Short mmCIF file of C-alpha atoms in Angstrom, two decimals:
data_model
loop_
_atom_site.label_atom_id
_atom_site.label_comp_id
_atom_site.label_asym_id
_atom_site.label_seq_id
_atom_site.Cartn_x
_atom_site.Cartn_y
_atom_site.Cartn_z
CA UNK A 300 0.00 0.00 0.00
CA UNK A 301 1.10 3.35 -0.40
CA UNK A 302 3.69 2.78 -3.12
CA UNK A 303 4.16 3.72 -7.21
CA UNK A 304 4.83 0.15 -8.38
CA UNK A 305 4.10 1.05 -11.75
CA UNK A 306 7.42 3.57 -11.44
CA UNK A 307 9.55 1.58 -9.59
CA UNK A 308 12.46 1.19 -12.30
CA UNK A 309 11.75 5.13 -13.55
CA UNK A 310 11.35 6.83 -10.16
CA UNK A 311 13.39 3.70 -8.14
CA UNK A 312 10.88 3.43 -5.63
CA UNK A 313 10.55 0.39 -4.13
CA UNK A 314 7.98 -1.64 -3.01
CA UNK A 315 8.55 -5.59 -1.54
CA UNK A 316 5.03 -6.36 -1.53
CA UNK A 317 4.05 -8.65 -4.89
CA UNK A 318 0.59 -7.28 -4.63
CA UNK A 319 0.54 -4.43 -6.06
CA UNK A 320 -1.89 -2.39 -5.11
CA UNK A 321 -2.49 1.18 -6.80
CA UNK A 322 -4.08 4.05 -4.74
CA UNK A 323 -4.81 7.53 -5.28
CA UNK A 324 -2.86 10.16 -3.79
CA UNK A 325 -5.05 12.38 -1.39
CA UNK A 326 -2.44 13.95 0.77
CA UNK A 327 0.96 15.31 0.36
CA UNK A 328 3.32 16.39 2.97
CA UNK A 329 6.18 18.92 1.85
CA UNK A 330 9.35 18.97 3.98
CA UNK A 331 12.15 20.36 2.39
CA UNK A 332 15.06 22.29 4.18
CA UNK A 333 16.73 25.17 2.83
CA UNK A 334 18.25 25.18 -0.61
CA UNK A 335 21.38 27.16 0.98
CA UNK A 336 22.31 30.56 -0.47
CA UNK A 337 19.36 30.30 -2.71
CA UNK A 338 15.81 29.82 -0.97
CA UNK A 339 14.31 29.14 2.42
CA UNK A 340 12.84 26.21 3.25
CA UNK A 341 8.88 27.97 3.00
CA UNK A 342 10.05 29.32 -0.56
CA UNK A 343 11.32 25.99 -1.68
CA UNK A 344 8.11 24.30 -0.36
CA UNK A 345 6.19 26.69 -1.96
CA UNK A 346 7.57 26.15 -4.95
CA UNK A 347 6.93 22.49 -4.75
CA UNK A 348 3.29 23.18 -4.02
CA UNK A 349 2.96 25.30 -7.25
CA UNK A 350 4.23 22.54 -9.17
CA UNK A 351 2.05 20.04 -7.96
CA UNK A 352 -0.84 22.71 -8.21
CA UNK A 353 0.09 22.98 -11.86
CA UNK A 354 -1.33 19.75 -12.11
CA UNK A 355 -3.80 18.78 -9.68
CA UNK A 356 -5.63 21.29 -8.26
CA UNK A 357 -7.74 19.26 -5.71
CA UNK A 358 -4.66 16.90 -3.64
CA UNK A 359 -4.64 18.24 -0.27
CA UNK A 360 -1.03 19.94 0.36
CA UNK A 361 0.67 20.28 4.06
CA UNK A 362 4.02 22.35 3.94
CA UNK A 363 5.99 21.75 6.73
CA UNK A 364 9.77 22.91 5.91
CA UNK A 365 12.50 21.33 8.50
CA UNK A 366 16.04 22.02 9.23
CA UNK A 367 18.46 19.75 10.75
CA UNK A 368 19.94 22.82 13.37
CA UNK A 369 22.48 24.61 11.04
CA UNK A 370 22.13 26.84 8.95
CA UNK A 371 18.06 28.17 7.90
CA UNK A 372 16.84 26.40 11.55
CA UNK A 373 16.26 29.83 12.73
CA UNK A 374 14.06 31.20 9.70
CA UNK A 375 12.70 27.63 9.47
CA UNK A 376 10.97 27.91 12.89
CA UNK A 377 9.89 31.56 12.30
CA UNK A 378 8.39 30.80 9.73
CA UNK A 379 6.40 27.60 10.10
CA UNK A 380 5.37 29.02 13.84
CA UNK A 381 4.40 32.26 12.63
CA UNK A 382 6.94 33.87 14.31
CA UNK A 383 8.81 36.64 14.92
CA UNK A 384 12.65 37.99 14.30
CA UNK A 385 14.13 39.91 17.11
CA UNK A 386 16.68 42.15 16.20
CA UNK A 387 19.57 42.33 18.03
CA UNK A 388 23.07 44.29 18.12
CA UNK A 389 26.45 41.61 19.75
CA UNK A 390 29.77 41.71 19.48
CA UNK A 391 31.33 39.16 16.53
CA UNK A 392 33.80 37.40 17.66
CA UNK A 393 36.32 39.48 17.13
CA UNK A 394 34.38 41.93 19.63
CA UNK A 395 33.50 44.50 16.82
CA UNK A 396 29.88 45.45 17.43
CA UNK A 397 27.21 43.91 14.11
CA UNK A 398 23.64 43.58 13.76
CA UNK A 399 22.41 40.02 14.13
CA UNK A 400 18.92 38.58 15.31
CA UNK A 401 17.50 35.59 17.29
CA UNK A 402 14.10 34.35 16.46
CA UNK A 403 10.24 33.99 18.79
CA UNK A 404 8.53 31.36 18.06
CA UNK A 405 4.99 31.42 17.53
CA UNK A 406 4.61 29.60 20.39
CA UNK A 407 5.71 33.27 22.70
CA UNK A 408 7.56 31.24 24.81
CA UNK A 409 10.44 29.84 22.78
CA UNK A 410 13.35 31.06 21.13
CA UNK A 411 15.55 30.13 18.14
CA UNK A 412 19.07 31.27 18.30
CA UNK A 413 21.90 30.09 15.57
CA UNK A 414 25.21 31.14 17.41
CA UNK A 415 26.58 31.63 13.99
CA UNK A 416 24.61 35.01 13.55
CA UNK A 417 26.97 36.05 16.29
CA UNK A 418 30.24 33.92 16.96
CA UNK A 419 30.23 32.47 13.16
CA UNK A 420 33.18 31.90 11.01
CA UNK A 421 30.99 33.55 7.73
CA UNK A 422 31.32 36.68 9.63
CA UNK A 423 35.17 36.95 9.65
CA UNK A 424 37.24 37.50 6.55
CA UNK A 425 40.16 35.34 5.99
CA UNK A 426 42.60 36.74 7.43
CA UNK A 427 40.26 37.31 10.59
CA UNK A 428 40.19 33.83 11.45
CA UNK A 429 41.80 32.96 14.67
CA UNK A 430 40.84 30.91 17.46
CA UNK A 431 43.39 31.97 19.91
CA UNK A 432 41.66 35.76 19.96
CA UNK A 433 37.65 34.84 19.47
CA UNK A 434 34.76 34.79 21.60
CA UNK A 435 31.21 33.47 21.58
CA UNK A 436 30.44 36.98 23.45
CA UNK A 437 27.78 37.81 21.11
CA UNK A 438 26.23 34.52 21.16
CA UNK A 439 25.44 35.24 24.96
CA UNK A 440 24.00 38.79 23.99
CA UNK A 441 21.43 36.96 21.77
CA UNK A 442 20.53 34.75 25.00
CA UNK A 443 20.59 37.84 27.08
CA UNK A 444 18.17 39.39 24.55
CA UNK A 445 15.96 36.26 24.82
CA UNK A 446 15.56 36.30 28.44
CA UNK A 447 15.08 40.17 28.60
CA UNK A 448 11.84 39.04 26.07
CA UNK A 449 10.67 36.58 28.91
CA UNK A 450 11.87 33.37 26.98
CA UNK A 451 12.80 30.86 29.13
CA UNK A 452 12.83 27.83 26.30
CA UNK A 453 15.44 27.74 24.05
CA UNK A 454 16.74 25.87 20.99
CA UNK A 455 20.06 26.78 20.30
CA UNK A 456 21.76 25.57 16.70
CA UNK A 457 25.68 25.59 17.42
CA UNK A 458 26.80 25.03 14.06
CA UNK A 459 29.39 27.20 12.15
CA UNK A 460 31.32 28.98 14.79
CA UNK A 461 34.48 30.63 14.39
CA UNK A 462 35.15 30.38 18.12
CA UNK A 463 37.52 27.63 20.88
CA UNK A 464 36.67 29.46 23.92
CA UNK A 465 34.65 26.86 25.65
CA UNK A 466 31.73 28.77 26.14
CA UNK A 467 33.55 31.30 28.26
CA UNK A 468 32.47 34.45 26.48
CA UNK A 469 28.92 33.27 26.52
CA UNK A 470 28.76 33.06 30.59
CA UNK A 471 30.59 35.86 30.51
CA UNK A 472 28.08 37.76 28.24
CA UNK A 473 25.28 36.54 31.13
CA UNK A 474 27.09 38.01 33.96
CA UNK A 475 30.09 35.37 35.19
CA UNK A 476 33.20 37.53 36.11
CA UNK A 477 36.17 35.34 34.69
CA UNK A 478 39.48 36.01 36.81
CA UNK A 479 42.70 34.73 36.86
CA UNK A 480 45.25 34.45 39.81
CA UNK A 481 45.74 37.39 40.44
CA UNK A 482 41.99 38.36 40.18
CA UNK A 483 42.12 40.28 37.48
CA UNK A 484 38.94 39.77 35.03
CA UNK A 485 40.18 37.85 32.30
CA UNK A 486 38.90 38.48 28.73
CA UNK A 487 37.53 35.32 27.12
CA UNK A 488 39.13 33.94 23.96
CA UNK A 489 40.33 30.73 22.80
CA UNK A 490 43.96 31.48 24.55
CA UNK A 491 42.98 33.50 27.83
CA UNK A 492 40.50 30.70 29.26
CA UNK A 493 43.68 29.06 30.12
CA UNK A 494 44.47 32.15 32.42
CA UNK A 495 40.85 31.58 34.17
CA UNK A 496 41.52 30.28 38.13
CA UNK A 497 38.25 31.25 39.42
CA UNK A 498 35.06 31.54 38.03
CA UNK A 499 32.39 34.28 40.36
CA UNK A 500 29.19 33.34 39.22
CA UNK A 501 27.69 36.16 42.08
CA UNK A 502 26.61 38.29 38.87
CA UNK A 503 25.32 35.50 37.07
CA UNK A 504 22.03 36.02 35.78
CA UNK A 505 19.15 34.56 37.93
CA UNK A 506 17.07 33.33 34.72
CA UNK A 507 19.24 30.63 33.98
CA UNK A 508 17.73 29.21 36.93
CA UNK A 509 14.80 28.76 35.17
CA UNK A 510 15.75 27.95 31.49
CA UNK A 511 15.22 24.70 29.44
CA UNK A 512 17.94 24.91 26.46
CA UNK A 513 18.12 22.17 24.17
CA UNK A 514 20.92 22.35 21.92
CA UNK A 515 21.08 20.84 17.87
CA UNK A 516 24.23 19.20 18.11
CA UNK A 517 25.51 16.84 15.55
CA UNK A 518 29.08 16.04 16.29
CA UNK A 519 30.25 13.67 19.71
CA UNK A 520 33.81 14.81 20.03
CA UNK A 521 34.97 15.44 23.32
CA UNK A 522 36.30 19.12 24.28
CA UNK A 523 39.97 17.92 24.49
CA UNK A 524 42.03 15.37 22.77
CA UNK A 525 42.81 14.42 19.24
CA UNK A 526 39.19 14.29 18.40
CA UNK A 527 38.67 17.16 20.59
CA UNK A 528 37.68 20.89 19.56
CA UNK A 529 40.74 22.08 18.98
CA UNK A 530 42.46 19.39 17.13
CA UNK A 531 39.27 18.18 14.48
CA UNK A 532 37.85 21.91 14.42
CA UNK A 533 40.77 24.21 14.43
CA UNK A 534 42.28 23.99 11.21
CA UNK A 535 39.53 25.40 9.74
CA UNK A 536 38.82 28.23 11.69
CA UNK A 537 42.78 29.23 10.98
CA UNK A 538 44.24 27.27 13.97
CA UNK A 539 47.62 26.22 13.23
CA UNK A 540 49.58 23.09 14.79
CA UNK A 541 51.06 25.17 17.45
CA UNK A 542 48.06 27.23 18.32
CA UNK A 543 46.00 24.13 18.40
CA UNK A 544 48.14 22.72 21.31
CA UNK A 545 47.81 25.80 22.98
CA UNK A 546 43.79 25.37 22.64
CA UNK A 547 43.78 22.22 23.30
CA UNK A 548 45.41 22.98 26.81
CA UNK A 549 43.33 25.72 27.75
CA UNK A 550 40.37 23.88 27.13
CA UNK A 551 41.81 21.54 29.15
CA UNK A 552 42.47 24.15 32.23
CA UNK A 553 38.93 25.30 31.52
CA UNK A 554 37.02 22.11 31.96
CA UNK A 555 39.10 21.54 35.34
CA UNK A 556 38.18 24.82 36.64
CA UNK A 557 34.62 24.10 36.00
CA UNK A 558 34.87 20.85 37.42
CA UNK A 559 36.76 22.09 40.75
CA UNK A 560 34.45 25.08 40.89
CA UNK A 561 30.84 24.29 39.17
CA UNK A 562 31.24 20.28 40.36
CA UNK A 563 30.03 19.89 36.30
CA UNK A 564 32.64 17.29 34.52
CA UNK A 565 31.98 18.08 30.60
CA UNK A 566 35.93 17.22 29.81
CA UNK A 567 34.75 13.55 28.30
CA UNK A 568 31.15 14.65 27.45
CA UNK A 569 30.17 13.20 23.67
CA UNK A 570 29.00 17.23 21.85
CA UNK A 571 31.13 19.14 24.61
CA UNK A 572 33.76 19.66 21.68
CA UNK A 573 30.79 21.32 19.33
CA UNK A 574 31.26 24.70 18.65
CA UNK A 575 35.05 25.13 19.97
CA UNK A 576 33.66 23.79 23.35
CA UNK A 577 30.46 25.56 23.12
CA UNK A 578 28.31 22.55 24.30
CA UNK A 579 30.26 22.03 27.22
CA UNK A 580 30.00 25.58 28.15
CA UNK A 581 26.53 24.65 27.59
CA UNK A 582 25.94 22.66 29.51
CA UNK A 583 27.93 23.80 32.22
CA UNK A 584 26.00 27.21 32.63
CA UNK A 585 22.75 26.23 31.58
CA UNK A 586 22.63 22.80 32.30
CA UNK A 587 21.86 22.36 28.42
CA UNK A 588 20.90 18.93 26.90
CA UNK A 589 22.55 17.91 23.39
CA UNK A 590 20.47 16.41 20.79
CA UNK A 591 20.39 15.90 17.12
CA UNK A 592 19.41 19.13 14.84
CA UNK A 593 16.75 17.13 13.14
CA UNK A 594 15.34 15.16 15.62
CA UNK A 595 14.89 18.32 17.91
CA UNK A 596 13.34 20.52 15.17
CA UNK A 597 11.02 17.87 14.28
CA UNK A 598 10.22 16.85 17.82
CA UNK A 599 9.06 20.58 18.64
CA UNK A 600 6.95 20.45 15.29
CA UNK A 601 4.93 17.25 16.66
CA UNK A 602 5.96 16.34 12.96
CA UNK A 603 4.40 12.41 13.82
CA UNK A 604 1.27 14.02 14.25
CA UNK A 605 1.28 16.19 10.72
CA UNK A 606 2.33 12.45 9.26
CA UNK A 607 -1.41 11.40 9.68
CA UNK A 608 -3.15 10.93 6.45
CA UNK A 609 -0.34 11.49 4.26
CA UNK A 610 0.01 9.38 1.36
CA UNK A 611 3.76 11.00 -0.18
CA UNK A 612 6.47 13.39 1.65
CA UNK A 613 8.46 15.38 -0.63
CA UNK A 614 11.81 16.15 1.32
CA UNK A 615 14.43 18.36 -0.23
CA UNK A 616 18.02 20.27 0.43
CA UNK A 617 20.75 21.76 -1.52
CA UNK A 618 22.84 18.59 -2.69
CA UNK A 619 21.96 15.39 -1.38
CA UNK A 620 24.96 13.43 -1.11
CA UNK A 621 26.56 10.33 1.81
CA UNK A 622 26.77 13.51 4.09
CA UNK A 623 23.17 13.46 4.12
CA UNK A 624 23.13 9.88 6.22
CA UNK A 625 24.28 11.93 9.48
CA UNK A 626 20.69 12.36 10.58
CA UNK A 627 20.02 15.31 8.03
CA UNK A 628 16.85 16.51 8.30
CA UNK A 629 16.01 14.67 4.30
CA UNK A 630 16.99 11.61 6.38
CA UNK A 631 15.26 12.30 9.95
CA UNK A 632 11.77 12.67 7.96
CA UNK A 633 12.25 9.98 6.17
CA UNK A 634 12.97 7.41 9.18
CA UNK A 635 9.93 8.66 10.90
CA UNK A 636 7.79 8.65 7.44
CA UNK A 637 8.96 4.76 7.41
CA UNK A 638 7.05 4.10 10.44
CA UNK A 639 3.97 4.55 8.49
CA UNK A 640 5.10 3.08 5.12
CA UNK A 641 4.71 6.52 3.68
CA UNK A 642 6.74 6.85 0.62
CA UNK A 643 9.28 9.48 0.53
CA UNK A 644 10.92 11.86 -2.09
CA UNK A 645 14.00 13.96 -2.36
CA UNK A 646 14.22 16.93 -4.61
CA UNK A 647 17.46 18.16 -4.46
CA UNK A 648 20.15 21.49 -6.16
CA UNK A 649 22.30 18.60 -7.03
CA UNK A 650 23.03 15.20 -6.48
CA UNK A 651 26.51 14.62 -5.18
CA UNK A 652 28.48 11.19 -4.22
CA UNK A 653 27.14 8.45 -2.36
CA UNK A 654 23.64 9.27 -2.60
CA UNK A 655 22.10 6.55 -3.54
CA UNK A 656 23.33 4.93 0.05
CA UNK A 657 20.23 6.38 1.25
CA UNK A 658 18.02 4.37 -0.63
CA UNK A 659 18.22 2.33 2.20
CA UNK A 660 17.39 5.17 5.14
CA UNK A 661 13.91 5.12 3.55
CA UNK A 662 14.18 7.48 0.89
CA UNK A 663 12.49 6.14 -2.44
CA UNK A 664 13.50 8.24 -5.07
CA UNK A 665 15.79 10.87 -5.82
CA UNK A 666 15.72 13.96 -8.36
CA UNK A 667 17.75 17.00 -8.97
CA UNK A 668 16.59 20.40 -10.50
CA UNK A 669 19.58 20.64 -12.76
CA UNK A 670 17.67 19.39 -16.39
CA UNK A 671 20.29 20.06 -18.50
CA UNK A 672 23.80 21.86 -18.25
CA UNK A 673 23.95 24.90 -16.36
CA UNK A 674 26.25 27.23 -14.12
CA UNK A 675 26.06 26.73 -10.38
CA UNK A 676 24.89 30.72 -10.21
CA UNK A 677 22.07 29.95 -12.46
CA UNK A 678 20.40 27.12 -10.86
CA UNK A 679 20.84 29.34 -7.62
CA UNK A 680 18.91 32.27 -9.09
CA UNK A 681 16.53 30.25 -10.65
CA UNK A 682 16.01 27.66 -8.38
CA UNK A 683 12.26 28.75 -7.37
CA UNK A 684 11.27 27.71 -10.84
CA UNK A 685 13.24 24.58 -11.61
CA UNK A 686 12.42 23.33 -7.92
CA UNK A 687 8.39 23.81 -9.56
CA UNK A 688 9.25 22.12 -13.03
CA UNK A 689 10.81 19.46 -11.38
CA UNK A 690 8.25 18.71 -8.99
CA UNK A 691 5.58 19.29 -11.54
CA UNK A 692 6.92 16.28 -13.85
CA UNK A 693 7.09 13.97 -11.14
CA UNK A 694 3.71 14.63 -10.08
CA UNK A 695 2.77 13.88 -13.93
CA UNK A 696 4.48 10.66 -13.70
CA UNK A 697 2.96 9.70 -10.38
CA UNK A 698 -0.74 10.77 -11.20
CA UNK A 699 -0.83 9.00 -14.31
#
């Protein structure tokens, strides 16, 4: 039940059932994520509708666009919610003072934040990078902001950074006076946290007291070691051999002063190596729990419940590739879809290497928008309507 048969070499979906049985579709569930640099996941979904709409003008059509907690999770939420997005002036990481934004939920009680709007490498130029001088500051200033709103939930998307501080400019944004041994306030950056001998958490702010932060992690490393922060994520946010053993040790102070001081071990802590050490400052200060991107936007959607009825899910993202196995959100919608034998469909940009790997992760099918040769710039500015005359066909082929 629920299956194409009469595609099944064409479209590659696959049914094991030698009855075939063919049934109308009534319902359709759109779930695509972002196409990155190019549309949001509401505009891609959108233009998946219209394309179905070009054909069948009576199929009922759900859009529900997901995000898997990097990049687009914030305007994702917003939008699906009927949010809001706050606006909101931080420090980068290099402490120079930008405009950036968190988002409320429809909900009024929850709030979206993507540290990469405020301690991201995108916001650096080249020869910004360095670890040993940046801060996740501003990513505090957006939780500050949140609270000051009277948010007390959080989802917090940790993806991106440019930062190895170990979530010491964050508490340090919400009021915890860093100070080294001679009790001088020490400035937080991937080098000075391994000045920090005392943490006095007197000025901390009260609200975390009361906060719930769930965090979209989806990397285990530790915060030290040679899958630790430093070592897997410095090179690429301009971390050197010799600065990365330099990180690697403050981090290393860092987690035993929290440990000595805040009786919190994070040192060993699958996630606390996200983000430069992010999650384990975290969880330290909040008391955060880590979770898959996907699982946790999908979870706060009650996306099981939207599954209902459906009789196809359309799931989509920039390139679909093997990357896309690590719990994407193509992948996290699909596994749940499974459940209920609902059929599932990816509509990607492009389709890159080791794709069809997911064929087994309960994806049936796979497309791409690119129908003939084309620049990369061109598919991006015109990816609204190739997303529609891509969808359109296949709905063709399936209605028959």
């Amino acid at each position: 039940l629920h299956h194409f048969p009469f595609l099944e070499d064409s479209l590659k979906l696959k049914t094991h059932n030698t009855n075939k049985v063919y049934m109308k579709i009534k319902k359709i569930l759109l779930s695509p994520q972002e196409f990155k640099e190019s549309l949001s996941g509401i505009e891609v979904a959108m233009a998946m509708k219209k394309g179905i709409r070009n054909v069948d003008k009576n199929v009922t059509i759900d859009l529900c666009p997901v995000a898997d907690g990097g990049d687009g999770t914030l305007q994702t939420l917003v939008d699906i919610t009927e949010g809001e997005l706050i606006k909101q002036k931080v420090h980068n990481p290099l402490g120079k003072i930008i405009d950036s934004e968190w988002g409320k939920l429809g909900d009024n009680k929850t709030a979206v934040i993507e540290m990469a709007k405020a301690s991201g490498l995108a916001l650096l130029n080249e020869n910004e990078k360095d670890p040993m001088k940046t801060s996740t500051y501003g990513t505090g200033e957006l939780f500050r902001s949140a609270l000051d709103h009277g948010i007390r939930d959080f989802i917090i998307g940790i993806g991106g950074s440019a930062t190895n501080d170990g979530g010491a400019g964050f508490a340090s944004a919400l009021g915890a006076k860093l100070l080294d041994s001679n009790n001088d306030i020490v400035i937080p950056s991937g080098e000075s946290v391994g000045k920090i001998s005392h943490i006095d958490t007197s000025g901390l702010d009260k609200r975390l007291q009361e906060v719930k932060v769930m965090v979209a992690c989806d990397v285990n490393n530790p915060l030290c070691g040679k899958n630790g922060a430093s070592n897997i994520f410095g090179p690429q946010k301009g971390a050197n051999e010799q600065k990365i053993k330099i990180l690697d040790k403050s981090l290393r102070h860092w987690a035993k002063v929290i440990k000595d001081q805040m009786n919190k071990d994070i040192l060993n802590v699958p996630g606390s190596g996200a983000a430069g050490g992010l999650g384990a400052g975290l969880m330290a200060f909040t008391d955060a729990e880590l979770s898959s991107g996907a699982d946790i936007v999908l979870d706060y959607l009650n996306y099981e419940k939207k599954l209902e009825g459906v009789d196809l899910v359309i799931v989509g993202e920039g390139q679909t590739d093997k990357s896309t196995q690590f719990n994407k959100s193509p992948i996290a919608v699909s596994l749940r879809a499974k459940k209920y034998n609902i059929p599932v469909i990816v509509i990607s940009g492009s389709l890159g290497k080791g794709y069809n790997e997911l064929e087994n992760m309960g994806i049936d099918a796979f497309f791409s928008i690119v129908n003939g040769p084309m620049d990369l710039q061109y598919a991006i500015n015109n990816a609204f309507k190739l997303i529609e005359t891509t969808t359109q066909e296949i709905y063709k082929s399936i209605s028959l």
